[in-house]
Amino acid sequence: MSVSNITSEKFNQMVQAASITLNNNAKFINSLNVFPVPDGDTGTNMSMSFASGAKYVDQDNSESVGDLSKSLAKGLLMGARGNSGVILSQIFRGFSKSVEDKKELDANDITDAFINSAKIAYGSVMKPTEGTILTVIKGIAQAGKDSNKKDLAELFDELTDGADIALKSTPDLLDVLKQVGVVDSGGQGLFFVIKAFSDVLNGRKIESSHKPNAAEMSQMIDANHEQSDESAQGKLNPEDIKYGYCTQIMVRIGRGKQIKYDFDYDKFYEYLAKLGDSLLVINDDEIVKVHVHTEHPGKVLAWGQLFGDLANVKVDNMRLQQEDIIEKDDKKSAKEDNTPKETAIISIVSGDGLGELFRSLGVTNIIKGGQTMNPSTQDIVDAVNSSNAKKAIVLPNNGNIFMAAEQAAEVSDIPTKIVHTKTLQQGLTSVLSFNPTASLDENVDSMEDMLDTVKSGEVTYAVRDTNINGVDIKKGHFMGIVDGDIQITGKHSVDTAVQMVQKMLDEDSEVITIIYGSDSNENEANKVKSALEKIDSDLEIEVHEGDQPVYPFLVSVE
């Protein structure tokens, strides 16, 4: 089909299709994150960011593509989560600036727009790195330059090919991608966007999702739960949850004593679809893994046994979980300080215990989020504007939140500065140097100066086998990560934590803080403490409950 111009109606269709495609493929994009930790979130961030942009476009009744592109850029910015979401917003800010006066777009307009997209995106990053989403937008822009197509359907196919070539080159440009054997996750997300645009213009059906291979299967099942956002549940009444039991099973196909049927995917899936929602079924020749929300977990288990034996079963009562969330939120709300203040210190934190720890040190406002769920630009703006303060300092506590925080600081109602804390441990240390009588800039400078005084360690588990920088990593084993580098692996979290801290110690080390998460407990934290005291009895060691997900231990050494 031949397309000479993109109208406002067609542009809206393209944007909505891209949003759907990113949502459908978020789990696959997450699985491409280099570190084998159970919190890869690039796909989630890009999907939620673009969904915000698509909402702004859908609510804009303008008949001008220039106006709609401005709405897309604004929605992307306010909904941007993580660095990938912010860069995506900058790509379409560049696009918008190029076409802001255009009612409809032709081939030349599109080419110029993506050239400007690449320029703005590269300019938005302090140290642009090839082998990332930037390489892919540059590949799209170059494909536009090289094309002589006037038919937009044909042009976008060439842009998609350019994105694909650039995406496949990312492992050759970034060594860590080559080590792990994946393409860049942010670049993969942008590829899905441009492909969705092309599919709309060519009248093709939007693909529901990327079909995973056997190696991706387990990662996708795990991602379905590790990416859950408690804060999104808010005050949902537990009784309003239609299907109350989150049920996961793994079936060894063709094995067991109760087998009645040969495995047929459609037959297997259709029965489960009648039992609930949020259904995910992935299989290879040997196993099938199931995730479903249902009122009848027993029926799910019994159905699985008709095809093979049960290798793994997990059932969670989501109503009970929601009751716990509401109780914790009520306690947190009761402690929120809404009195007028000179300076608000706003910290992004995952884990109620960590929230209490930050408050005890003088933090006035907590944004719930972090590694497993990056807050959006809008979330940070809302926290600043509702802080009832004259000025604000934001602690991102995660490098992937820097760009969203910086964008929020630019559009907030009060003067706002960012202290570039990469870890929760740095965040805790920086707060100690806050001086309520100092100016905003003086406080930011002194808090930034504290960041190099602390070493940050974290223990988590691997979600896949891989090798990074010569360290062999086995799925299910624990990893000790020091200031972003995997230093040690082991079968047990306590032993891994002790060995990790040993690598963090030097002759100047005096204070160790151990923060145990929801996957650990005080007893295990004290085992780590006792082992370290035997290594050096002069060390001052503190233990705190953090409640953080994914990381059994966070450790700081100062």
Coordinates of C-alpha atoms in Angstrom, one line a residue:
M1 CA 0.0 0.0 0.0
S2 CA 1.3 3.5 -0.9
V3 CA 1.3 6.3 1.7
S4 CA 2.3 9.8 0.8
N5 CA 1.5 11.6 4.0
I6 CA 1.0 10.9 7.7
T7 CA -2.2 12.5 9.0
S8 CA -3.0 13.2 12.6
E9 CA -5.3 10.1 12.6
K10 CA -2.6 7.9 11.2
F11 CA 0.0 9.3 13.6
N12 CA -2.2 8.4 16.6
Q13 CA -2.6 4.9 15.2
M14 CA 1.1 4.5 14.9
V15 CA 1.7 5.8 18.5
Q16 CA -1.0 3.5 20.0
A17 CA 0.4 0.5 18.1
A18 CA 3.9 1.2 19.4
S19 CA 2.6 1.4 22.9
I20 CA 0.8 -2.0 22.5
T21 CA 3.9 -3.5 21.0
L22 CA 6.2 -2.3 23.8
N23 CA 3.7 -3.6 26.4
N24 CA 3.5 -7.0 24.7
N25 CA 7.2 -7.3 24.6
A26 CA 8.3 -5.7 27.9
K27 CA 9.2 -9.1 29.5
F28 CA 11.3 -10.0 26.5
I29 CA 13.2 -6.7 26.6
N30 CA 13.7 -7.1 30.4
S31 CA 15.3 -10.5 29.7
L32 CA 18.0 -8.8 27.7
N33 CA 19.4 -6.8 30.7
V34 CA 23.1 -7.7 31.0
F35 CA 23.3 -8.3 34.7
P36 CA 21.6 -11.7 35.5
V37 CA 19.7 -10.2 38.5
P38 CA 16.0 -10.7 39.0
D39 CA 15.1 -7.0 38.4
G40 CA 15.8 -6.3 34.7
D41 CA 13.4 -3.4 34.0
T42 CA 14.3 -1.7 30.7
G43 CA 11.2 -3.2 29.0
T44 CA 8.9 -2.2 31.9
N45 CA 10.4 1.3 31.9
M46 CA 10.1 1.9 28.2
S47 CA 6.6 0.4 28.1
M48 CA 5.2 2.5 30.9
S49 CA 7.0 5.6 29.6
F50 CA 5.5 5.2 26.1
A51 CA 2.1 4.4 27.5
S52 CA 2.1 7.8 29.1
G53 CA 3.0 9.4 25.8
A54 CA 0.3 7.4 24.0
K55 CA -2.3 8.6 26.6
Y56 CA -1.4 12.3 26.0
V57 CA -1.7 11.8 22.2
D58 CA -5.0 10.0 22.5
Q59 CA -6.4 12.8 24.6
D60 CA -5.3 15.5 22.1
N61 CA -8.0 16.3 19.5
S62 CA -5.7 18.4 17.3
E63 CA -5.7 17.6 13.6
S64 CA -2.0 18.6 13.4
V65 CA 0.7 16.0 13.6
G66 CA 3.0 18.7 14.9
D67 CA 0.7 19.2 17.9
L68 CA 0.3 15.5 18.5
S69 CA 4.1 15.0 18.4
K70 CA 4.4 17.7 21.0
S71 CA 1.8 15.8 23.2
L72 CA 3.8 12.6 22.7
A73 CA 7.0 14.2 23.8
K74 CA 5.3 15.8 26.8
G75 CA 3.7 12.5 27.8
L76 CA 6.9 10.6 27.4
L77 CA 8.8 13.1 29.5
M78 CA 6.3 13.1 32.4
G79 CA 5.9 9.3 32.3
A80 CA 9.6 8.6 31.8
R81 CA 11.0 5.9 34.0
G82 CA 14.7 5.0 34.1
N83 CA 17.4 6.2 31.8
S84 CA 15.9 4.3 28.8
G85 CA 12.5 6.0 29.3
V86 CA 14.1 9.4 29.5
I87 CA 16.3 8.9 26.4
L88 CA 13.2 7.6 24.6
S89 CA 11.4 10.9 25.6
Q90 CA 14.4 12.9 24.2
I91 CA 14.3 11.0 20.9
F92 CA 10.7 12.1 20.5
R93 CA 11.4 15.6 21.8
G94 CA 13.8 15.9 18.9
F95 CA 11.2 14.5 16.5
S96 CA 8.6 17.0 17.8
K97 CA 10.9 20.0 17.5
S98 CA 11.5 19.1 13.9
V99 CA 7.8 18.8 12.9
E100 CA 6.1 21.2 15.3
D101 CA 4.8 23.4 12.4
K102 CA 3.6 20.5 10.3
K103 CA 0.0 19.5 9.9
E104 CA 0.9 16.3 8.0
L105 CA 4.3 14.6 7.4
D106 CA 5.9 13.5 4.1
A107 CA 9.1 11.4 3.6
N108 CA 11.4 14.4 3.9
D109 CA 9.7 15.5 7.1
I110 CA 10.2 12.0 8.6
T111 CA 13.9 11.9 7.6
D112 CA 14.6 15.3 9.0
A113 CA 12.7 14.4 12.2
F114 CA 14.7 11.3 13.0
I115 CA 18.0 13.1 12.2
N116 CA 17.0 15.7 14.8
S117 CA 15.9 12.9 17.1
A118 CA 19.4 11.4 17.0
K119 CA 21.0 14.8 17.6
I120 CA 18.8 15.6 20.6
A121 CA 19.2 12.1 22.1
Y122 CA 23.0 12.2 21.9
G123 CA 23.0 15.7 23.3
S124 CA 20.9 14.7 26.3
V125 CA 23.5 12.2 27.6
M126 CA 26.7 13.6 29.2
K127 CA 28.9 10.8 27.9
P128 CA 27.2 9.1 24.9
T129 CA 28.0 5.4 24.7
E130 CA 27.8 3.4 21.5
G131 CA 26.2 0.0 21.6
T132 CA 23.1 1.4 23.3
I133 CA 19.7 2.9 22.3
L134 CA 21.7 5.8 20.9
T135 CA 23.3 3.6 18.3
V136 CA 19.9 2.4 17.1
I137 CA 18.4 5.9 16.7
K138 CA 21.5 6.9 14.8
G139 CA 21.0 3.8 12.6
I140 CA 17.4 4.9 11.9
A141 CA 18.5 8.5 11.1
Q142 CA 21.2 7.1 8.7
A143 CA 18.7 4.9 7.0
G144 CA 16.5 7.9 6.4
K145 CA 19.5 9.8 5.0
D146 CA 20.3 7.0 2.6
S147 CA 16.8 6.4 1.4
N148 CA 15.2 7.9 -1.7
K149 CA 11.8 6.5 -0.9
K150 CA 8.8 8.9 -1.1
D151 CA 6.3 6.2 -0.2
L152 CA 6.2 6.3 3.6
A153 CA 5.3 2.7 3.9
E154 CA 8.5 1.8 2.0
L155 CA 10.5 4.4 3.9
F156 CA 9.6 3.0 7.3
D157 CA 10.5 -0.5 6.2
E158 CA 13.9 0.9 5.4
L159 CA 14.1 2.7 8.7
T160 CA 13.2 -0.6 10.5
D161 CA 16.0 -2.4 8.6
G162 CA 18.4 0.4 9.7
A163 CA 17.3 -0.1 13.3
D164 CA 17.7 -3.9 13.0
I165 CA 21.2 -3.6 11.6
A166 CA 22.2 -1.1 14.3
L167 CA 20.7 -3.3 17.0
K168 CA 22.6 -6.3 15.8
S169 CA 25.8 -4.3 15.9
T170 CA 25.5 -3.4 19.6
P171 CA 27.4 -6.4 21.0
D172 CA 30.3 -5.5 18.8
L173 CA 30.3 -1.9 20.2
L174 CA 29.8 -2.7 23.9
D175 CA 32.0 -5.5 25.2
V176 CA 29.7 -6.4 28.1
L177 CA 26.9 -7.2 25.6
K178 CA 29.2 -9.5 23.7
Q179 CA 30.2 -11.3 26.9
V180 CA 26.7 -12.1 27.8
G181 CA 25.5 -12.7 24.2
V182 CA 22.6 -10.2 24.0
V183 CA 21.8 -7.1 22.1
D184 CA 21.1 -3.8 23.9
S185 CA 17.8 -3.9 25.7
G186 CA 17.0 -0.2 25.2
G187 CA 17.9 -0.5 21.5
Q188 CA 15.6 -3.5 21.2
G189 CA 12.7 -1.4 22.7
L190 CA 13.3 1.3 20.1
F191 CA 13.3 -1.3 17.4
F192 CA 9.9 -2.5 18.4
V193 CA 8.6 1.2 18.3
I194 CA 9.9 1.8 14.8
K195 CA 8.7 -1.6 13.6
A196 CA 5.2 -0.9 15.0
F197 CA 5.1 2.4 13.1
S198 CA 6.1 0.6 9.9
D199 CA 3.5 -2.2 10.4
V200 CA 0.7 0.4 10.7
L201 CA 1.7 2.2 7.5
N202 CA 2.0 -1.0 5.6
G203 CA -1.3 -2.3 6.9
R204 CA 0.3 -5.3 8.7
K205 CA -1.1 -6.9 11.8
I206 CA 0.6 -5.8 15.0
E207 CA 2.5 -8.8 16.4
S208 CA 1.2 -9.8 19.8
S209 CA 4.7 -10.5 21.2
H210 CA 8.1 -11.9 20.5
K211 CA 8.0 -15.7 20.7
P212 CA 10.6 -16.8 23.2
N213 CA 13.1 -19.6 22.7
A214 CA 13.8 -22.2 25.4
A215 CA 16.7 -20.2 26.9
E216 CA 14.4 -17.1 27.5
M217 CA 11.5 -19.1 28.9
S218 CA 12.5 -19.1 32.6
Q219 CA 13.6 -15.5 32.6
M220 CA 10.2 -14.4 31.3
I221 CA 8.3 -16.3 33.9
D222 CA 10.4 -14.9 36.7
A223 CA 10.1 -11.4 35.3
N224 CA 6.3 -11.6 35.5
H225 CA 6.6 -11.4 39.3
E226 CA 9.8 -9.6 39.9
Q227 CA 8.4 -6.6 38.1
S228 CA 5.3 -6.3 40.2
D229 CA 4.7 -2.9 41.7
E230 CA 3.2 -2.9 45.1
S231 CA 2.7 0.9 45.1
A232 CA 0.5 0.6 42.0
Q233 CA -2.0 -1.4 44.1
G234 CA -2.6 1.5 46.4
K235 CA -5.8 1.2 48.4
L236 CA -7.3 -1.6 46.4
N237 CA -9.8 -3.4 48.6
P238 CA -8.7 -7.0 49.0
E239 CA -12.3 -8.2 48.5
D240 CA -12.2 -6.5 45.0
I241 CA -9.5 -8.8 43.8
K242 CA -11.4 -11.2 41.5
Y243 CA -8.9 -13.9 41.3
G244 CA -7.1 -14.2 44.7
Y245 CA -4.4 -16.9 44.2
C246 CA -1.3 -16.3 42.2
T247 CA -0.4 -19.8 41.1
Q248 CA 2.7 -21.0 39.4
I249 CA 3.6 -24.5 38.3
M250 CA 6.2 -26.2 36.3
V251 CA 5.2 -29.5 34.6
R252 CA 7.7 -32.1 33.3
I253 CA 5.8 -33.1 30.1
G254 CA 5.2 -36.8 29.7
R255 CA 6.4 -37.9 33.1
G256 CA 4.4 -39.0 36.1
K257 CA 1.6 -41.4 37.1
Q258 CA -1.5 -39.4 36.3
I259 CA -0.8 -38.6 32.7
K260 CA -4.0 -38.6 30.6
Y261 CA -3.1 -36.4 27.5
D262 CA -0.2 -35.8 25.2
F263 CA 0.8 -32.2 25.5
D264 CA -1.1 -29.8 23.1
Y265 CA -0.4 -26.1 23.8
D266 CA -3.8 -24.9 22.6
K267 CA -5.7 -27.5 24.6
F268 CA -3.5 -26.9 27.7
Y269 CA -3.9 -23.1 27.5
E270 CA -7.6 -22.9 26.8
Y271 CA -8.6 -24.8 29.9
L272 CA -6.4 -22.6 32.1
A273 CA -7.8 -19.4 30.5
K274 CA -11.2 -20.3 31.9
L275 CA -9.8 -20.5 35.4
G276 CA -8.6 -16.9 35.8
D277 CA -6.5 -14.1 34.3
S278 CA -2.9 -12.9 34.0
L279 CA -2.2 -16.2 32.3
L280 CA 1.3 -16.9 31.0
V281 CA 2.1 -20.4 29.5
I282 CA 5.6 -21.0 28.1
N283 CA 7.0 -24.4 27.1
D284 CA 9.7 -26.2 25.3
D285 CA 9.9 -30.0 24.5
E286 CA 10.5 -31.0 28.1
I287 CA 8.7 -28.6 30.4
V288 CA 5.8 -26.2 30.5
K289 CA 5.7 -23.3 33.0
V290 CA 2.4 -21.6 34.0
H291 CA 1.6 -18.4 35.8
V292 CA -2.1 -17.6 36.4
H293 CA -4.3 -15.7 38.9
T294 CA -7.2 -17.9 39.9
E295 CA -9.7 -18.8 42.5
H296 CA -9.0 -22.5 42.0
P297 CA -5.2 -23.3 42.4
G298 CA -6.1 -27.0 43.0
K299 CA -7.6 -27.2 39.5
V300 CA -4.5 -25.7 38.0
L301 CA -2.3 -28.3 39.7
A302 CA -4.6 -31.1 38.8
W303 CA -4.8 -30.0 35.1
G304 CA -1.0 -29.9 35.0
Q305 CA -0.7 -33.5 36.3
L306 CA -2.7 -34.8 33.4
F307 CA 0.2 -33.8 31.1
G308 CA 3.2 -34.6 33.4
D309 CA 4.4 -34.5 37.0
L310 CA 4.8 -31.3 39.0
A311 CA 8.4 -30.2 39.3
N312 CA 7.6 -26.9 41.1
V313 CA 4.5 -25.3 42.7
K314 CA 4.0 -21.9 44.2
V315 CA 0.7 -20.4 45.4
D316 CA 0.4 -16.9 47.0
N317 CA -2.8 -15.5 48.5
M318 CA -2.9 -12.0 46.9
R319 CA -5.7 -10.8 49.2
L320 CA -3.6 -11.5 52.2
Q321 CA -0.7 -9.7 50.5
Q322 CA -2.9 -6.7 49.8
E323 CA -4.0 -6.5 53.4
D324 CA -0.4 -6.3 54.4
I325 CA 0.3 -3.6 51.9
I326 CA -2.6 -1.5 53.1
E327 CA -1.5 -1.9 56.7
K328 CA 2.0 -0.8 55.9
D329 CA 0.8 2.2 53.8
D330 CA -1.5 3.3 56.6
K331 CA 1.4 3.3 59.1
K332 CA 3.5 5.2 56.6
S333 CA 0.8 7.8 56.0
A334 CA 0.4 8.4 59.7
K335 CA 4.1 9.3 59.9
E336 CA 4.3 11.6 56.9
D337 CA 5.3 15.1 57.9
N338 CA 3.2 17.7 56.0
T339 CA 4.2 20.7 58.1
P340 CA 5.8 23.6 56.2
K341 CA 9.6 23.2 55.9
E342 CA 12.5 25.1 54.4
T343 CA 14.1 22.1 52.6
A344 CA 12.5 18.8 51.7
I345 CA 14.8 15.8 51.4
I346 CA 13.1 13.3 49.1
S347 CA 14.5 9.8 48.9
I348 CA 13.5 7.0 46.5
V349 CA 13.5 3.8 48.5
S350 CA 12.3 0.2 48.1
G351 CA 11.5 -1.4 51.4
D352 CA 9.6 -0.1 54.4
G353 CA 12.5 -0.7 56.8
L354 CA 14.7 1.3 54.6
G355 CA 12.1 4.0 54.5
E356 CA 12.1 4.2 58.3
L357 CA 15.9 4.3 58.3
F358 CA 16.0 7.2 55.9
R359 CA 13.3 9.1 57.9
S360 CA 15.3 8.6 61.1
L361 CA 18.2 10.4 59.5
G362 CA 16.1 13.4 58.5
V363 CA 14.6 12.5 55.1
T364 CA 11.2 14.2 54.9
N365 CA 9.5 12.4 52.0
I366 CA 9.8 8.9 50.6
I367 CA 9.0 7.8 47.0
K368 CA 8.4 4.1 46.9
G369 CA 10.4 2.6 44.1
G370 CA 14.0 1.9 43.1
Q371 CA 15.7 -0.9 41.3
T372 CA 12.6 -3.1 40.8
M373 CA 10.4 -0.2 39.8
N374 CA 11.8 3.2 38.7
P375 CA 9.5 6.1 39.5
S376 CA 8.5 8.4 36.6
T377 CA 9.4 12.0 36.2
Q378 CA 5.8 12.8 37.1
D379 CA 6.1 10.8 40.4
I380 CA 9.1 12.8 41.4
V381 CA 7.5 16.1 40.4
D382 CA 4.4 15.3 42.4
A383 CA 6.5 14.4 45.5
V384 CA 8.5 17.7 45.2
N385 CA 5.4 19.9 44.6
S386 CA 3.4 18.3 47.5
S387 CA 6.3 18.5 50.0
N388 CA 5.2 21.8 51.5
A389 CA 8.7 23.1 51.3
K390 CA 10.5 26.1 49.8
K391 CA 13.2 24.0 48.1
A392 CA 14.0 20.3 47.7
I393 CA 16.8 17.8 47.4
V394 CA 16.2 14.5 45.7
L395 CA 18.2 11.3 46.4
P396 CA 17.6 8.9 43.5
N397 CA 19.7 6.1 45.1
N398 CA 20.0 4.5 41.7
G399 CA 21.9 5.5 38.6
N400 CA 19.0 4.5 36.4
I401 CA 16.8 7.2 38.0
F402 CA 19.3 10.1 37.5
M403 CA 17.8 11.4 34.2
A404 CA 14.2 11.2 35.4
A405 CA 15.1 13.1 38.6
E406 CA 17.0 15.7 36.6
Q407 CA 14.1 16.2 34.3
A408 CA 11.8 16.5 37.3
A409 CA 14.0 19.2 38.9
E410 CA 13.7 21.3 35.7
V411 CA 9.9 21.4 35.8
S412 CA 9.1 21.4 39.6
D413 CA 7.4 24.4 41.2
I414 CA 10.2 25.0 43.7
P415 CA 14.0 25.0 43.3
T416 CA 15.1 21.4 43.3
K417 CA 18.6 19.8 43.2
I418 CA 19.8 16.2 42.7
V419 CA 22.4 14.5 44.8
H420 CA 23.7 11.8 42.5
T421 CA 23.4 8.8 44.9
K422 CA 23.9 5.6 42.9
T423 CA 23.0 3.3 45.8
L424 CA 20.8 3.3 48.9
Q425 CA 24.0 3.1 50.9
Q426 CA 25.2 6.3 49.4
G427 CA 21.9 7.9 50.0
L428 CA 22.1 7.1 53.7
T429 CA 25.6 8.4 54.0
S430 CA 24.8 11.6 52.1
V431 CA 22.0 12.6 54.5
L432 CA 24.4 12.7 57.4
S433 CA 26.0 15.8 56.0
F434 CA 22.8 17.8 55.5
N435 CA 22.9 21.2 57.3
P436 CA 19.5 22.9 57.7
T437 CA 21.1 26.3 58.0
A438 CA 23.1 25.9 54.7
S439 CA 22.0 27.0 51.3
L440 CA 20.6 24.5 48.7
D441 CA 23.8 24.5 46.7
E442 CA 26.0 24.2 49.8
N443 CA 24.1 21.2 51.0
V444 CA 24.2 19.5 47.6
D445 CA 28.0 20.0 47.3
S446 CA 28.6 18.6 50.8
M447 CA 26.3 15.7 50.3
E448 CA 27.9 14.9 46.9
D449 CA 31.3 15.0 48.6
M450 CA 30.2 12.2 51.0
L451 CA 29.5 9.7 48.2
D452 CA 33.1 8.7 47.7
T453 CA 33.5 7.8 51.4
V454 CA 31.3 4.7 51.2
K455 CA 31.6 1.4 49.4
S456 CA 28.4 -0.2 48.4
G457 CA 27.8 -4.0 48.3
E458 CA 24.7 -5.9 47.4
V459 CA 23.9 -9.6 47.4
T460 CA 21.3 -11.0 45.1
Y461 CA 20.7 -14.2 43.1
A462 CA 21.3 -14.9 39.4
V463 CA 18.4 -15.6 37.0
R464 CA 20.5 -17.2 34.3
D465 CA 23.9 -18.8 33.6
T466 CA 26.4 -16.3 32.2
N467 CA 30.0 -15.1 32.4
I468 CA 30.8 -11.4 33.1
N469 CA 34.4 -10.1 33.3
G470 CA 35.7 -13.6 33.9
V471 CA 33.3 -14.5 36.7
D472 CA 31.3 -17.6 36.0
I473 CA 27.7 -17.2 37.2
K474 CA 25.2 -20.0 37.7
K475 CA 21.5 -19.6 37.8
G476 CA 20.2 -19.7 41.3
H477 CA 23.6 -18.9 42.9
F478 CA 24.1 -15.7 44.9
M479 CA 26.3 -12.9 43.7
G480 CA 28.2 -10.2 45.6
I481 CA 28.2 -7.0 43.7
V482 CA 30.5 -4.2 44.8
D483 CA 29.9 -0.7 43.4
G484 CA 28.3 -2.2 40.3
D485 CA 30.8 -5.0 39.6
I486 CA 30.1 -8.7 40.3
Q487 CA 33.0 -9.7 42.6
I488 CA 31.9 -13.1 44.0
T489 CA 29.4 -15.9 43.6
G490 CA 28.3 -18.6 46.0
K491 CA 25.6 -21.1 46.8
H492 CA 24.6 -19.4 50.1
S493 CA 23.7 -15.8 50.7
V494 CA 25.5 -15.5 54.1
D495 CA 28.8 -16.9 52.8
T496 CA 28.5 -14.8 49.7
A497 CA 27.9 -11.7 51.8
V498 CA 30.9 -12.4 54.1
Q499 CA 33.2 -12.9 51.1
M500 CA 31.9 -9.8 49.4
V501 CA 32.6 -7.6 52.4
Q502 CA 36.1 -9.0 52.7
K503 CA 36.8 -7.7 49.2
M504 CA 35.4 -4.3 50.3
L505 CA 37.6 -3.9 53.4
D506 CA 40.9 -2.0 53.4
E507 CA 43.1 -0.5 56.2
D508 CA 40.8 2.6 56.4
S509 CA 37.6 0.7 56.9
E510 CA 35.9 1.4 60.2
V511 CA 32.1 1.0 60.0
I512 CA 30.0 -1.7 58.3
T513 CA 26.3 -1.4 58.0
I514 CA 24.3 -4.6 57.1
I515 CA 20.7 -4.1 55.8
Y516 CA 18.8 -7.3 55.4
G517 CA 15.9 -7.6 52.9
S518 CA 12.6 -9.4 52.6
D519 CA 14.4 -12.5 51.4
S520 CA 16.6 -12.7 54.5
N521 CA 16.2 -12.2 58.2
E522 CA 17.9 -10.8 61.3
N523 CA 19.4 -14.2 62.3
E524 CA 21.2 -14.5 58.9
A525 CA 22.3 -10.9 59.1
N526 CA 23.8 -11.5 62.6
K527 CA 25.7 -14.6 61.1
V528 CA 27.3 -12.2 58.6
K529 CA 28.1 -9.8 61.5
S530 CA 29.7 -12.6 63.6
A531 CA 31.8 -13.8 60.8
L532 CA 33.1 -10.3 60.1
E533 CA 33.8 -9.7 63.8
K534 CA 36.1 -12.8 63.7
I535 CA 38.0 -11.3 60.8
D536 CA 38.5 -7.9 62.5
S537 CA 37.2 -7.2 66.0
D538 CA 37.9 -3.5 65.7
L539 CA 35.2 -3.0 63.1
E540 CA 32.0 -1.3 64.2
I541 CA 29.1 -3.3 62.7
E542 CA 25.4 -2.3 62.6
V543 CA 22.5 -4.4 61.5
H544 CA 19.2 -3.0 60.2
E545 CA 16.0 -4.4 58.7
G546 CA 15.4 -3.0 55.3
D547 CA 12.6 -5.1 53.8
Q548 CA 14.0 -4.4 50.3
P549 CA 13.0 -7.0 47.6
V550 CA 15.5 -8.9 45.4
Y551 CA 18.5 -8.1 47.6
P552 CA 18.9 -10.3 50.8
F553 CA 21.7 -8.0 51.9
L554 CA 22.8 -4.4 51.2
V555 CA 26.1 -3.6 52.9
S556 CA 28.1 -0.3 53.2
V557 CA 31.7 0.0 54.3
E558 CA 33.0 3.3 55.4

